[in-house]
Coordinates of C-alpha atoms in Angstrom, one line a residue:
X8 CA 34.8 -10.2 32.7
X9 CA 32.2 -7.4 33.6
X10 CA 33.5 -5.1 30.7
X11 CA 33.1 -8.0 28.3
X12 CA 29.4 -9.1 29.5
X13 CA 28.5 -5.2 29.6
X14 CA 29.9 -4.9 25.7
X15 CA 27.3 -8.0 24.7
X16 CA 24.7 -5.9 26.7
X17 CA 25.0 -2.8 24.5
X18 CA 24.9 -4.8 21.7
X19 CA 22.1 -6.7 22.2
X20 CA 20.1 -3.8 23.0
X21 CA 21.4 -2.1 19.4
X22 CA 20.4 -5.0 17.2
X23 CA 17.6 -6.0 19.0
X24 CA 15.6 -3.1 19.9
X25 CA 12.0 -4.1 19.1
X26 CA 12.4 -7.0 20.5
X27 CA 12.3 -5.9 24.0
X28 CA 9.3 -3.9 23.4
X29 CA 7.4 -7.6 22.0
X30 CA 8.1 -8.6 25.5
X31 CA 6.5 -5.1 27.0
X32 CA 2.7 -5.9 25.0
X33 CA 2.7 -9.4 26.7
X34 CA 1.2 -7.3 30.2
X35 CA -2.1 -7.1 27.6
X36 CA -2.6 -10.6 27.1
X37 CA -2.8 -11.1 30.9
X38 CA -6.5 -12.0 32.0
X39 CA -8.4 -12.4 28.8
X40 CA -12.0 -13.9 28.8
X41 CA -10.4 -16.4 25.9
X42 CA -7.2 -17.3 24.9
X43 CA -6.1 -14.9 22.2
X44 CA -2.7 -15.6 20.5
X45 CA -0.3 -13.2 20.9
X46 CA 0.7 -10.5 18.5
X47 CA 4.5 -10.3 17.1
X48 CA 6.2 -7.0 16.8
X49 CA 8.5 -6.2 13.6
X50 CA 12.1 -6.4 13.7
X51 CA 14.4 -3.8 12.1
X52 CA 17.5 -3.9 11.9
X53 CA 19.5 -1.0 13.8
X54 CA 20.6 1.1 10.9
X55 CA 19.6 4.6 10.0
X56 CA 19.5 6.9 6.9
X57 CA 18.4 10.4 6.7
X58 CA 15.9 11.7 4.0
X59 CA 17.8 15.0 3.7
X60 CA 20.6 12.9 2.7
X61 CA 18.8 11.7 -0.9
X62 CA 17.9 15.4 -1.9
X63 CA 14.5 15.9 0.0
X64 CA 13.7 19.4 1.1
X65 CA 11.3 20.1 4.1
X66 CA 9.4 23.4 2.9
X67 CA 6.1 22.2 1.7
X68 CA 6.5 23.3 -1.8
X69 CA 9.7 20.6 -3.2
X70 CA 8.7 17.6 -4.2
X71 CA 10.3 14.9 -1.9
X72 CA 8.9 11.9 -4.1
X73 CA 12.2 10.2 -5.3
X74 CA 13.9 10.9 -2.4
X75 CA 11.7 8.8 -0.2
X76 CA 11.8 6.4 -3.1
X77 CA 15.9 6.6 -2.6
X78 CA 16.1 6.4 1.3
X79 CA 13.4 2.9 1.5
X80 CA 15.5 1.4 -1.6
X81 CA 19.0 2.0 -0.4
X82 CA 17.8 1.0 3.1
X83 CA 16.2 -2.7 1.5
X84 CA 19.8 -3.0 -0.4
X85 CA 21.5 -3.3 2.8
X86 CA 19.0 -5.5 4.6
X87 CA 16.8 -2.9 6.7
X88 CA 16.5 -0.2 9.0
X89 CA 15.5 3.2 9.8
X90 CA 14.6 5.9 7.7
X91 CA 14.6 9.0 10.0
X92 CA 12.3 11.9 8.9
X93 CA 13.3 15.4 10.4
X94 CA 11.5 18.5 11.3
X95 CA 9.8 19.7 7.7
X96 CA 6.7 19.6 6.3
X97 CA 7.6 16.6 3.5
X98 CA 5.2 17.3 0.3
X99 CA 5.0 13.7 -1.7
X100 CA 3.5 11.1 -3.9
X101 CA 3.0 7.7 -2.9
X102 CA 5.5 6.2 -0.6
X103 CA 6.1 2.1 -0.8
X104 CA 7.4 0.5 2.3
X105 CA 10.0 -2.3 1.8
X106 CA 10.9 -5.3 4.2
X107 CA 12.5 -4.8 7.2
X108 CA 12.6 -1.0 6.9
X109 CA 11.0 1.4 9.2
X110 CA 9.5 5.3 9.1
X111 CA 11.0 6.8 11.8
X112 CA 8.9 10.8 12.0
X113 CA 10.2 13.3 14.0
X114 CA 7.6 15.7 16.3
X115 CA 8.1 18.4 13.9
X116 CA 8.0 16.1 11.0
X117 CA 4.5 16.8 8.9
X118 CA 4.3 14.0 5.8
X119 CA 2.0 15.9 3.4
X120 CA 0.5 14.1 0.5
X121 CA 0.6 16.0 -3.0
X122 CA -2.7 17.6 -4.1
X123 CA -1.4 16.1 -7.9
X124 CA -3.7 13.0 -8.7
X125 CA -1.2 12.0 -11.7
X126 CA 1.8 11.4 -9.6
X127 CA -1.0 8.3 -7.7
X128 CA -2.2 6.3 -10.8
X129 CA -0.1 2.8 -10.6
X130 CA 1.8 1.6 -13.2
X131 CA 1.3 -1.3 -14.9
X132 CA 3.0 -3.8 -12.3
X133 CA 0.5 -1.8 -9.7
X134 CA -2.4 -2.7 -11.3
X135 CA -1.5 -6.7 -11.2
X136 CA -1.2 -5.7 -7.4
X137 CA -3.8 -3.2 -6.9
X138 CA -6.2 -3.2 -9.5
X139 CA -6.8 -0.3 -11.8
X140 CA -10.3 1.3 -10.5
X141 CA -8.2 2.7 -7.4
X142 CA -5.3 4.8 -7.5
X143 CA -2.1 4.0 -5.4
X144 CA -2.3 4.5 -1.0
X145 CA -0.5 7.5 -0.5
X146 CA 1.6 4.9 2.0
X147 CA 1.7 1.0 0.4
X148 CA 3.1 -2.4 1.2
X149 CA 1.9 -5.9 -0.5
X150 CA 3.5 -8.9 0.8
X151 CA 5.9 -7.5 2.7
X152 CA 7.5 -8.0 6.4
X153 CA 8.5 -6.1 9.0
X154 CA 7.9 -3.1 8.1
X155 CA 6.8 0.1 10.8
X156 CA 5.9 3.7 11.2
X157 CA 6.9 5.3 14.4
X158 CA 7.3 8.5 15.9
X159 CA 5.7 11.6 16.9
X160 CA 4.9 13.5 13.2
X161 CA 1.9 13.4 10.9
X162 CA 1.1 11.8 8.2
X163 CA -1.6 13.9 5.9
X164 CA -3.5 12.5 3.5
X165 CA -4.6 16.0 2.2
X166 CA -8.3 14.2 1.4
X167 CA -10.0 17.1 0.7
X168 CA -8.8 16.9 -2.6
X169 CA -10.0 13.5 -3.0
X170 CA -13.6 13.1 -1.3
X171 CA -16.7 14.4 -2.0
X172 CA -19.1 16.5 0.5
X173 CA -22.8 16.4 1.4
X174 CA -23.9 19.5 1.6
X175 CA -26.4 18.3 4.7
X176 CA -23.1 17.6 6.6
X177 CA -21.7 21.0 6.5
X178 CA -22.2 25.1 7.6
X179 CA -23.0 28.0 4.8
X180 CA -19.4 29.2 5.8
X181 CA -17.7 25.7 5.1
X182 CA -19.7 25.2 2.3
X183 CA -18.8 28.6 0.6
X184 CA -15.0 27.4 1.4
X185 CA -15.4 24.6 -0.8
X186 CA -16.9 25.9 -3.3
X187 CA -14.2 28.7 -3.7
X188 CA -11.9 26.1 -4.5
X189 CA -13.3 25.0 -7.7
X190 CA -15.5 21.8 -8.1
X191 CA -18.9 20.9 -9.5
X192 CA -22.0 20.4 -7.9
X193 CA -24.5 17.6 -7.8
X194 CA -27.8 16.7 -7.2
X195 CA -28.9 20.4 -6.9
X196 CA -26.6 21.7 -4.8
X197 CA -26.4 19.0 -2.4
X198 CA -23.2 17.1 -3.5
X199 CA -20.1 18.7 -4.1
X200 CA -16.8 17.3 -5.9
X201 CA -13.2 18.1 -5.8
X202 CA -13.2 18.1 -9.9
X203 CA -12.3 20.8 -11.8
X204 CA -10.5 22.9 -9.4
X205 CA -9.3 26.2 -9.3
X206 CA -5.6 24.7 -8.6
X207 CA -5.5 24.6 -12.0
X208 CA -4.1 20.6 -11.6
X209 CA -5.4 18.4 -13.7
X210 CA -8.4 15.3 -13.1
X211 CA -7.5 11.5 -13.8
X212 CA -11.0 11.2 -14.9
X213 CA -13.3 12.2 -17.5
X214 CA -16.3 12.7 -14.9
X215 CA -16.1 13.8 -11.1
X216 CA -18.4 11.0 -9.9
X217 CA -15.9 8.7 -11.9
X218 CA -12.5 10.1 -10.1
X219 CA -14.5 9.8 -6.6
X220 CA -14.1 6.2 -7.6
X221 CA -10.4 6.1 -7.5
X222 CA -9.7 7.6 -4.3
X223 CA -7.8 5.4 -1.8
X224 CA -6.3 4.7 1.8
X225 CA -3.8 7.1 3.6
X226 CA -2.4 3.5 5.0
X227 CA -3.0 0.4 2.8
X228 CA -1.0 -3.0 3.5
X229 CA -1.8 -6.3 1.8
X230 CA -0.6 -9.3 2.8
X231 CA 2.0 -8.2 5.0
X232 CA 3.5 -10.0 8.0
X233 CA 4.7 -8.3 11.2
X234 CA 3.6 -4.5 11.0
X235 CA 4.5 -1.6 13.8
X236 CA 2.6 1.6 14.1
X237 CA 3.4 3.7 16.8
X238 CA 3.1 7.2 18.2
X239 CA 2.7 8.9 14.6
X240 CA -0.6 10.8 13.5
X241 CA -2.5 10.0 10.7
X242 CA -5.3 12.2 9.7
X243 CA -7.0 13.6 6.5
X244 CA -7.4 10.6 4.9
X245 CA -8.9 10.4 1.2
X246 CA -10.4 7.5 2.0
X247 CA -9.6 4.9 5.2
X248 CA -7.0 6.0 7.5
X249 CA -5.1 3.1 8.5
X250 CA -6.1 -0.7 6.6
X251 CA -4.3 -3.7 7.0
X252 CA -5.6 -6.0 4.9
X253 CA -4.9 -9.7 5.4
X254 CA -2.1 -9.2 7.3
X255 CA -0.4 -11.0 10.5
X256 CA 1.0 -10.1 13.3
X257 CA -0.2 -6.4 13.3
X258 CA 0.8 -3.9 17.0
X259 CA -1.0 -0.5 16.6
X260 CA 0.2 1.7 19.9
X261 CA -0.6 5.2 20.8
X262 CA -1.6 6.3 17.5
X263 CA -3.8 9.5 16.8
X264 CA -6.4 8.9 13.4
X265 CA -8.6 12.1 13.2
X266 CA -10.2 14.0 9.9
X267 CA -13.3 16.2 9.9
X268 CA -16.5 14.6 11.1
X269 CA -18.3 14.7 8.0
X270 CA -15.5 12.9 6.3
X271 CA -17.4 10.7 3.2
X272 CA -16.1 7.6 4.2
X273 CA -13.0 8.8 7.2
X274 CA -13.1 5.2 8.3
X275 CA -10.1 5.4 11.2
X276 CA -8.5 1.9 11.6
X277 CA -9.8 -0.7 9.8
X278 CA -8.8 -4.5 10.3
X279 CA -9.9 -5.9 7.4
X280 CA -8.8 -10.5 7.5
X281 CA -6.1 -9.8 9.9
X282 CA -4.7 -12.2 12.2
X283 CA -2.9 -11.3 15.9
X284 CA -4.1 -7.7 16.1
X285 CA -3.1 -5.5 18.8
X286 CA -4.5 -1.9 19.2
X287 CA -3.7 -0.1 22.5
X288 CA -3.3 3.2 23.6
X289 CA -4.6 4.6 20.4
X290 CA -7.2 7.5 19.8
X291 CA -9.4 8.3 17.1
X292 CA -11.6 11.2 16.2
X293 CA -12.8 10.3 12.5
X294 CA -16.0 10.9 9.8
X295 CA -17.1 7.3 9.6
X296 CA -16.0 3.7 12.1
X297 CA -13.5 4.1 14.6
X298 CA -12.2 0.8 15.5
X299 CA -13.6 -1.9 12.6
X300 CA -13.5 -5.3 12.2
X301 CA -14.1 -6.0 8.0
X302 CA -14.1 -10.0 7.2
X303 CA -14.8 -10.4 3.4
X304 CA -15.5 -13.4 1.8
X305 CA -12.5 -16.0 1.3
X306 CA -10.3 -16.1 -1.5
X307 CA -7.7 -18.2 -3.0
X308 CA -4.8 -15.8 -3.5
X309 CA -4.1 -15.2 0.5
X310 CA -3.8 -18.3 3.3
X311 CA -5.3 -15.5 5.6
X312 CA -8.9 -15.2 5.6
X313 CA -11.2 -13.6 8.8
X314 CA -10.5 -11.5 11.3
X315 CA -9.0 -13.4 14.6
X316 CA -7.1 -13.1 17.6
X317 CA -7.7 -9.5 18.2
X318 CA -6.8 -7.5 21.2
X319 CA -8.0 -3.8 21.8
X320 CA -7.2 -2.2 25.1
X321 CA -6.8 0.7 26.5
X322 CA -7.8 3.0 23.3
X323 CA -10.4 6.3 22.7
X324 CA -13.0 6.7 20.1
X325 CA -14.2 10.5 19.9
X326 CA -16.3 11.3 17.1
X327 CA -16.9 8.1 14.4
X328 CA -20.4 6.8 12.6
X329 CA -19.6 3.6 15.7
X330 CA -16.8 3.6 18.3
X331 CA -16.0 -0.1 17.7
X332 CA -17.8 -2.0 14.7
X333 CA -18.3 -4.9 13.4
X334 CA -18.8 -5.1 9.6
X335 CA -20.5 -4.5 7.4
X336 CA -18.2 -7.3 5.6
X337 CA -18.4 -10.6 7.9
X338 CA -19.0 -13.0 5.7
X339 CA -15.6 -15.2 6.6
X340 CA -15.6 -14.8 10.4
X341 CA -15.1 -12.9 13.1
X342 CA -13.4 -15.1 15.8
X343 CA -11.3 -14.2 19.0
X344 CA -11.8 -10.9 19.8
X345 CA -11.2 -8.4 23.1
X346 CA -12.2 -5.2 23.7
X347 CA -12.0 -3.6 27.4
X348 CA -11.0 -0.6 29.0
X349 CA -11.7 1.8 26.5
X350 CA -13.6 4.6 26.6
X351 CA -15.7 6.3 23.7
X352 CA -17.4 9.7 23.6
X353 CA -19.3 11.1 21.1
X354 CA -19.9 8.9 18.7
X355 CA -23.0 8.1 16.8
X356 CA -23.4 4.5 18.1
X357 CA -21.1 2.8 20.6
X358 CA -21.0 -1.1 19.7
X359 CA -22.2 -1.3 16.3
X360 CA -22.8 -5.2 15.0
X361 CA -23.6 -4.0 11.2
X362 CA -24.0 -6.8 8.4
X363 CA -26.3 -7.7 5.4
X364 CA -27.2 -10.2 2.8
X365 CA -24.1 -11.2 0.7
X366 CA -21.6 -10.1 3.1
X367 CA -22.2 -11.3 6.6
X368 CA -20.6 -14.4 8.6
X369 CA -20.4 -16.2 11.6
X370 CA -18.6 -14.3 15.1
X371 CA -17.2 -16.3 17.8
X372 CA -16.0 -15.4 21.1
X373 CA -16.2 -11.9 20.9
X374 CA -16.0 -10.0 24.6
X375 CA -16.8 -6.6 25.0
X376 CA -15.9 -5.3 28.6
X377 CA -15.0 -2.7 31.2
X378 CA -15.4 0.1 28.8
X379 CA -17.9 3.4 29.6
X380 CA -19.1 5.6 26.7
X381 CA -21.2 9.5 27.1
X382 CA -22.9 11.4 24.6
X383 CA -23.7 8.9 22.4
X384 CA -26.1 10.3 19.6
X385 CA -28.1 7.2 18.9
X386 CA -28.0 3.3 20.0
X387 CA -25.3 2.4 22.8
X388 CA -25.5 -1.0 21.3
X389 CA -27.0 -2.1 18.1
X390 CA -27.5 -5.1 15.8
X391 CA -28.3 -4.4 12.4
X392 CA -28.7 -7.1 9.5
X393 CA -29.8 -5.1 6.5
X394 CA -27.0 -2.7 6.3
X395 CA -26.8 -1.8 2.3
X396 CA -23.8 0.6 1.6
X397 CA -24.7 3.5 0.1
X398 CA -21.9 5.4 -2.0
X399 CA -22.1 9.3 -2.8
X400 CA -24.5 10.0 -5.0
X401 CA -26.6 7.1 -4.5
X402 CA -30.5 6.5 -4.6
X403 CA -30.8 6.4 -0.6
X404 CA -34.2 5.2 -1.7
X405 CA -33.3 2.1 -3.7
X406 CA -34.0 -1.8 -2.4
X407 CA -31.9 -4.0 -3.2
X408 CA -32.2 -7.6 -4.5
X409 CA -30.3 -10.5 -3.8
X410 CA -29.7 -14.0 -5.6
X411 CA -30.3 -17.1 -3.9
X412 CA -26.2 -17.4 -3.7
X413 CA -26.0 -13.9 -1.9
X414 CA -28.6 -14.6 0.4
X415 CA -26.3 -17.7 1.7
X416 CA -24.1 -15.3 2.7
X417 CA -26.5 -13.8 5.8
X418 CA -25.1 -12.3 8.9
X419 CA -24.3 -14.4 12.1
X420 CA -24.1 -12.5 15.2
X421 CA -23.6 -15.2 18.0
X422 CA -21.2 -15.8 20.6
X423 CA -20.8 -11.9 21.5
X424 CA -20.6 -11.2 25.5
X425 CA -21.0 -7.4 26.5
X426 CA -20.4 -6.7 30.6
X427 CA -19.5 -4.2 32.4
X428 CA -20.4 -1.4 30.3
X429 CA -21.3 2.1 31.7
X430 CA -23.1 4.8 29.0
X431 CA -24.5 8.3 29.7
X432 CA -26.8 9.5 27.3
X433 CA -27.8 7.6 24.1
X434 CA -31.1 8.2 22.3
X435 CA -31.6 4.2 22.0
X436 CA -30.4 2.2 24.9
X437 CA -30.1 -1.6 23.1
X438 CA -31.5 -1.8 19.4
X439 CA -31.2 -5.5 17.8
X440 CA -33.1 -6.6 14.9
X441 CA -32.3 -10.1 12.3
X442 CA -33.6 -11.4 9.1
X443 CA -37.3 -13.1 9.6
X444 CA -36.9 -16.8 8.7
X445 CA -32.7 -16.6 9.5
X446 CA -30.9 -17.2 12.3
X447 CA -28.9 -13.5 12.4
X448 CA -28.9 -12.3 15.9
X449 CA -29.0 -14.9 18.8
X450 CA -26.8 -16.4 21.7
X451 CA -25.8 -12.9 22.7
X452 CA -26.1 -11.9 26.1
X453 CA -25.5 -8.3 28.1
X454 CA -24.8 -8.2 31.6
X455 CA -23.6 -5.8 33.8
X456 CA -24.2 -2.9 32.6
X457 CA -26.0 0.6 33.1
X458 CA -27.2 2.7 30.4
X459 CA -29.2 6.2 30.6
X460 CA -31.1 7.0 27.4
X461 CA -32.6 10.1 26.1
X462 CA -35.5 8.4 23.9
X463 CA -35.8 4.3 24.0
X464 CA -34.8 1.9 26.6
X465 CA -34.4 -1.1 24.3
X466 CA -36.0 -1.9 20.7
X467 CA -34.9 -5.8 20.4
X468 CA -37.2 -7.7 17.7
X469 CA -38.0 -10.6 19.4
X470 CA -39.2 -12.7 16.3
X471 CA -35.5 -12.1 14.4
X472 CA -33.1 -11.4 17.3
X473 CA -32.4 -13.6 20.6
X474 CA -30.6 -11.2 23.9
X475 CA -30.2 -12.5 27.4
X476 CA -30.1 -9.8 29.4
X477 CA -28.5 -9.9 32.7
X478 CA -28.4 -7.6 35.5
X479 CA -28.8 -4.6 33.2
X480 CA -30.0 -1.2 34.0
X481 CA -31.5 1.0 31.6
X482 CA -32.8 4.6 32.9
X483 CA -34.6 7.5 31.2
X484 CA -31.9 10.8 31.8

């Protein structure tokens, strides 16, 4: 009788082994200020292919396209499982993810996206799903489930190819290194383009400002249902990192996102109308936001609309324009959300509530605790309502106008409880400012916490924005 119960042991741990780990992230939902609903983890079925086995070769310089392509298809013919990527540097196109399959990298394993903007422009069933003004994600899923990314490799984006760069933002010697790659320069020297390069490859587009356009997520999923990401490095993004998009059921542990810190638009993990979000353990060292909340307006194509039930713990923000953010896109809600134990240093703002006419929305229950921050270049906290987003190449001078119908769409920062929070060295200590004649900024209070600052204790606009401050420190360094 022991033998027999010991043979359904093994083979419940063989065809069920994610779902062990589902039970391991319930310690995080232990304690919460409100009740946030549980994140599922993907199931994958315990099978496993080899990409050397469809004709992929690991030197860097083969093209390992189709074989990827072959492994993820013959893996969805036989109902899921694991695609195992060995030691190699893996050059390739876009890869599509497929239902109940999973990436599995190996610590040697480097996933290196091809400098060759031809092999990412969709065809014509990827434009129904993607649109045409973007190319493809180097990595893609829409309306798919269970579907993960594990491991210990890297996955680069190679976005240097892809993104433009201020020359404000960078050294002579860097900027000499770009420049001996090819590309055109802008605005009197103080843009620079990846067009025209000395690669010899050729542009998608007939003008560089035109191909910036195009450029796209290392990590783009769409409508997906039960999503994995674990241990694997993503870095070097063309555009954002890692960006679920109307998604469910999303677990995010121990990544690494990192890319240069002048990154145009290195966003690291993005949550963009995502339900049951988990992020824990995870670090990030990016150009632009580190941990981000993005709620667009609803739409009729997708039952999921918002950003709720979201749970980060335990994760690290290095360099990134805020550590965690809010917006600019709120306009459907922001509701349910945790963020404690974390620790970010050397950011440009720590909590960063950012919104504007036509794209903000109404937060509720959002708890910010137990998390310490140092070396934070300007506000430890701020709340901004006329955020405008500026693109490369841009008039940084410009105003812009809104209809009456955009101007329904105004930020509403309410409900947000910040406690316990311990920063060293910001230039601002607590900056808040709304909309005169709106309700923006107000039921917000701070308690708690200590903050040193280099500059500016606090520079809250009474008339616009409404703070209860509670037991808070702030002292001059």
């Amino acid at each position: 009788m022991n033998k027999i119960l010991h043979k359904w042991a093994v083979l419940l741990l063989l065809f069920c082994p994610l779902a062990i780990q589902a039970e391991d992230y319930g310690k995080y939902y232990q304690q919460l200020p409100v009740d946030v609903k549980q994140a599922q983890v993907a199931q994958i079925p315990n099978r496993t292919v080899v990409l050397t086995d469809f004709g992929a070769v690991g030197d860097g310089r083969t093209l390992c396209t189709d074989a990827f392509k072959k492994a993820i298809t013959k893996l969805k013919n036989q109902g899921g499982g694991r695609l195992e990527v060995p030691a190699g540097v893996w050059l390739t196109g876009p890869i599509a993810l497929e239902n109940n399959v999973k990436m599995h990298l190996d610590h040697e394993a480097i996933i290196y996206f091809s400098p060759d903007k031809r092999l990412y422009l969709p065809d014509e069933a990827n434009k129904k799903k993607w649109g045409g003004e973007r190319v493809l994600p180097c990595i893609y899923a829409s309306k798919k489930h269970d579907i993960a990314i594990t491991g210990s490799g890297i996955i680069d984006g190679n976005g240097q190819q892809w993104r433009p760069v201020k020359r404000s933002k960078v050294s002579d010697t860097e900027w000499k290194q770009f420049k001996q790659l090819g590309g055109v320069e802008r605005q009197n020297g103080q843009l620079w383009y990846p067009w025209q390069m000395k690669s010899g490859l050729p542009d998608i587009c007939e003008t560089a400002e035109a191909q910036e356009k195009m450029r796209n997520d290392l990590l783009r999923l769409l409508d997906c249902e039960r999503v994995y990401l674990q241990g694997v490095t993503f870095q070097n993004a063309p555009k954002f990192h890692v960006h679920p998009c109307f998604c469910v059921n999303v677990v995010i542990d121990g990544i690494t996102v990192r890319c240069p810190w002048n990154a145009q638009n290195g966003d690291a993990i993005d949550i963009s109308d995502c339900h049951q979000v988990l992020i824990v353990n995870s670090s990030v060292d990016a150009g632009d936001d580190g941990l981000c909340m993005k709620s667009g307006k609803p739409r009729k194509s997708t039952p999921v609309c918002g950003v709720q039930d979201v749970l980060i713990d335990h994760c690290t923000v290095f360099h990134a324009h805020g550590a965690f953010v809010l917006g600019s896109e709120t306009a459907s809600g922001i509701r349910r959300v945790v963020v404690r134990n974390c620790r970010f240093s050397g950011t440009d703002t720590g909590l960063r509530f950012k919104s504007g006419l036509s794209r903000g929305g109404k937060t509720e229950q959002l708890y910010v605790q137990d998390c310490v921050m140092s070396d934070i270049l300007q506000e430890a906290i701020i709340f901004q309502c006329d955020y405008v987003d500026r693109p490369a190449g841009s008039d940084e001078n410009a105003v812009p106008t809104f209809t009456d119908e955009e101007r329904r769409w105004a930020p509403n920062f309410q409900d947000i409880h910040i406690k316990n929070v311990v920063c060293r060295g910001a230039q601002t200590g607590i900056k808040a400012s709304g909309i005169l004649g709106l309700d923006c900024v107000h039921d917000i209070d701070i308690s708690n916490c200590t903050i040193s600052y280099r500059k500016t204790a606090q520079q809250i606009d009474e008339k616009t924005a409404k703070l209860t401050l509670s037991n808070v420190t702030l002292e001059k360094e």
